[in-house]
XYZ file of C-alpha atoms in Angstrom:
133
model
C 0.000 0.000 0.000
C 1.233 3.333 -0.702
C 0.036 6.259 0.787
C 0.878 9.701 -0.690
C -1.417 13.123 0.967
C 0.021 15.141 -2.117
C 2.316 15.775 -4.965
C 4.890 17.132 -2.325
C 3.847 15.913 0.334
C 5.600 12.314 1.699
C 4.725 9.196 0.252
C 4.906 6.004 2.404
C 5.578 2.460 1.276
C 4.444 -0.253 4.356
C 6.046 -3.622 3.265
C 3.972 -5.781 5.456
C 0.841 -4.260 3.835
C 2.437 -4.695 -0.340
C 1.471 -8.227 -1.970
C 4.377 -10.275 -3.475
C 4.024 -9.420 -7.109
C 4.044 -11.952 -9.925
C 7.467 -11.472 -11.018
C 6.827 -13.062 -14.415
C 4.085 -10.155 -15.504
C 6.719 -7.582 -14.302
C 9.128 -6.716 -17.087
C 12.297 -5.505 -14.625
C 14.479 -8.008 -15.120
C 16.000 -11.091 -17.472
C 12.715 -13.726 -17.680
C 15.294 -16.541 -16.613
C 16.766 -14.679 -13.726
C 13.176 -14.177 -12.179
C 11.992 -17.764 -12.913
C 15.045 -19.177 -10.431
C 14.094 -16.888 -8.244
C 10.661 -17.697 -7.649
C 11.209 -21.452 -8.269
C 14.189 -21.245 -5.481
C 11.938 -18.518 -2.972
C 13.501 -15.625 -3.600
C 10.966 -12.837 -3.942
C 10.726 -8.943 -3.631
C 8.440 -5.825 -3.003
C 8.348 -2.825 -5.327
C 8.152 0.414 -3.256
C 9.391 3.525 -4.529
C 8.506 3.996 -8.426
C 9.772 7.398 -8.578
C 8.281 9.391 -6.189
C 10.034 12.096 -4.916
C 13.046 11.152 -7.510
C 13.883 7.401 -5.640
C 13.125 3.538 -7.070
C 13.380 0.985 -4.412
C 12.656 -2.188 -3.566
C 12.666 -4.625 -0.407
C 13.722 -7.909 -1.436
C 14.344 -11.913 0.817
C 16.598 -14.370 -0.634
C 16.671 -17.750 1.089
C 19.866 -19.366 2.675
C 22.269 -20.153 -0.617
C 20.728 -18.320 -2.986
C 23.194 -17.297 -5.490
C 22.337 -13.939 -7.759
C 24.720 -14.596 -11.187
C 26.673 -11.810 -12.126
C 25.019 -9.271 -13.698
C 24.766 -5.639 -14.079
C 22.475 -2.551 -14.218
C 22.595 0.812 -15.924
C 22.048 2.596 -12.932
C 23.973 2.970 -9.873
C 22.126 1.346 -6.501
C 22.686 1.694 -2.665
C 21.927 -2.046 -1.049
C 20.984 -1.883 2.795
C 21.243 -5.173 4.403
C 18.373 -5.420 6.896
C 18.395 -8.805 7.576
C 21.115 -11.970 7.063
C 24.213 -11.614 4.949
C 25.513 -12.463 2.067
C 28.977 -12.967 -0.079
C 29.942 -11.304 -3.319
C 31.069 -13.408 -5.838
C 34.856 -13.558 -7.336
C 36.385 -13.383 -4.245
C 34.656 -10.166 -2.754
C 33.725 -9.296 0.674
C 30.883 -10.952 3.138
C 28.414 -8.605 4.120
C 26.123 -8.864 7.201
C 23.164 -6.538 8.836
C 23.434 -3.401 8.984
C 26.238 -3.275 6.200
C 25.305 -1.324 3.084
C 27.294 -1.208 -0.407
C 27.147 1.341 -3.092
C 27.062 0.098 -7.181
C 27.648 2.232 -9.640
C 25.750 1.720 -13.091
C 27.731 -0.717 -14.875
C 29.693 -2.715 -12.521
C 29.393 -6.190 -12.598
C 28.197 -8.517 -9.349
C 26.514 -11.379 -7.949
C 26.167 -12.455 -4.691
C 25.256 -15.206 -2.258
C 23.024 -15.024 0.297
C 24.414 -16.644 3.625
C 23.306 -19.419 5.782
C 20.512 -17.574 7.382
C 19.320 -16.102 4.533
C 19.126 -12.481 4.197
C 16.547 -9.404 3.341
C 17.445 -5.923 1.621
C 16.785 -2.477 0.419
C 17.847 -1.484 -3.150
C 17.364 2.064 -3.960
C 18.254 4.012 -6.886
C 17.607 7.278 -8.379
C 16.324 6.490 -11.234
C 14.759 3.192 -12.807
C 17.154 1.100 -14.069
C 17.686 -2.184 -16.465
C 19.403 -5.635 -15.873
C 21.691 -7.443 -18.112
C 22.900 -10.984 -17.073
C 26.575 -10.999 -17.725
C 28.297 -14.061 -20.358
């Protein structure tokens, strides 16, 4: 649900009240890449579209889940709310409350840890994926 009292005023995105979209009618990302997801249980929320000049989503990934490398033609801040998680190619582990800053372009994957983990991905501006190879 998103609740907005004006074109300036705030605009407020409460998770536990957004459904779970169906990935597969949303055209965001590669169609493969969101078909492992939601056969493996990894899932997300869209919040921001734009409002007030910020995209963002809230995203779970359960324990193991690996995201290929890929990359996106915007920059992104990730917020790690809940869990961890491992970047691929020999790149750091990451655990609650760390954060890490992409710029447009770069190329990453990650894998969530043992317990799983849950995120915030916000941008300033809506952005592509490609799946890298």
């Amino acid at each position: 649900m998103t609740t907005t009292t004006d074109a300036r005023g705030p605009s407020f995105f409460l998770v536990d009240e957004l459904p779970w979209p169906d990935e597969t009618a949303v055209d965001t990302a590669p169609r493969e890449l969101v078909e492992e997801a939601r056969r493996k249980g990894a899932r997300r929320k869209f919040l921001a579209s734009g409002e007030g000049g910020f995209h963002s989503q809230y995203a779970e990934f359960p324990a193991g889940y690996t995201v290929p490398l890929h990359s996106h033609d915007r920059g992104e801040l990730i917020v790690l709310l809940e869990g961890g998680c491992t970047l691929l190619g020999g790149g750091p582990t990451l655990k609650a409350p760390d954060s890490m800053v992409l710029r447009g372009g770069y190329e990453y994957g990650f894998t969530a840890g043992p317990d799983g983990m849950s995120f915030m991905t916000i941008r300033t501006a809506a952005a592509g994926t490609r799946l890298s190879g």
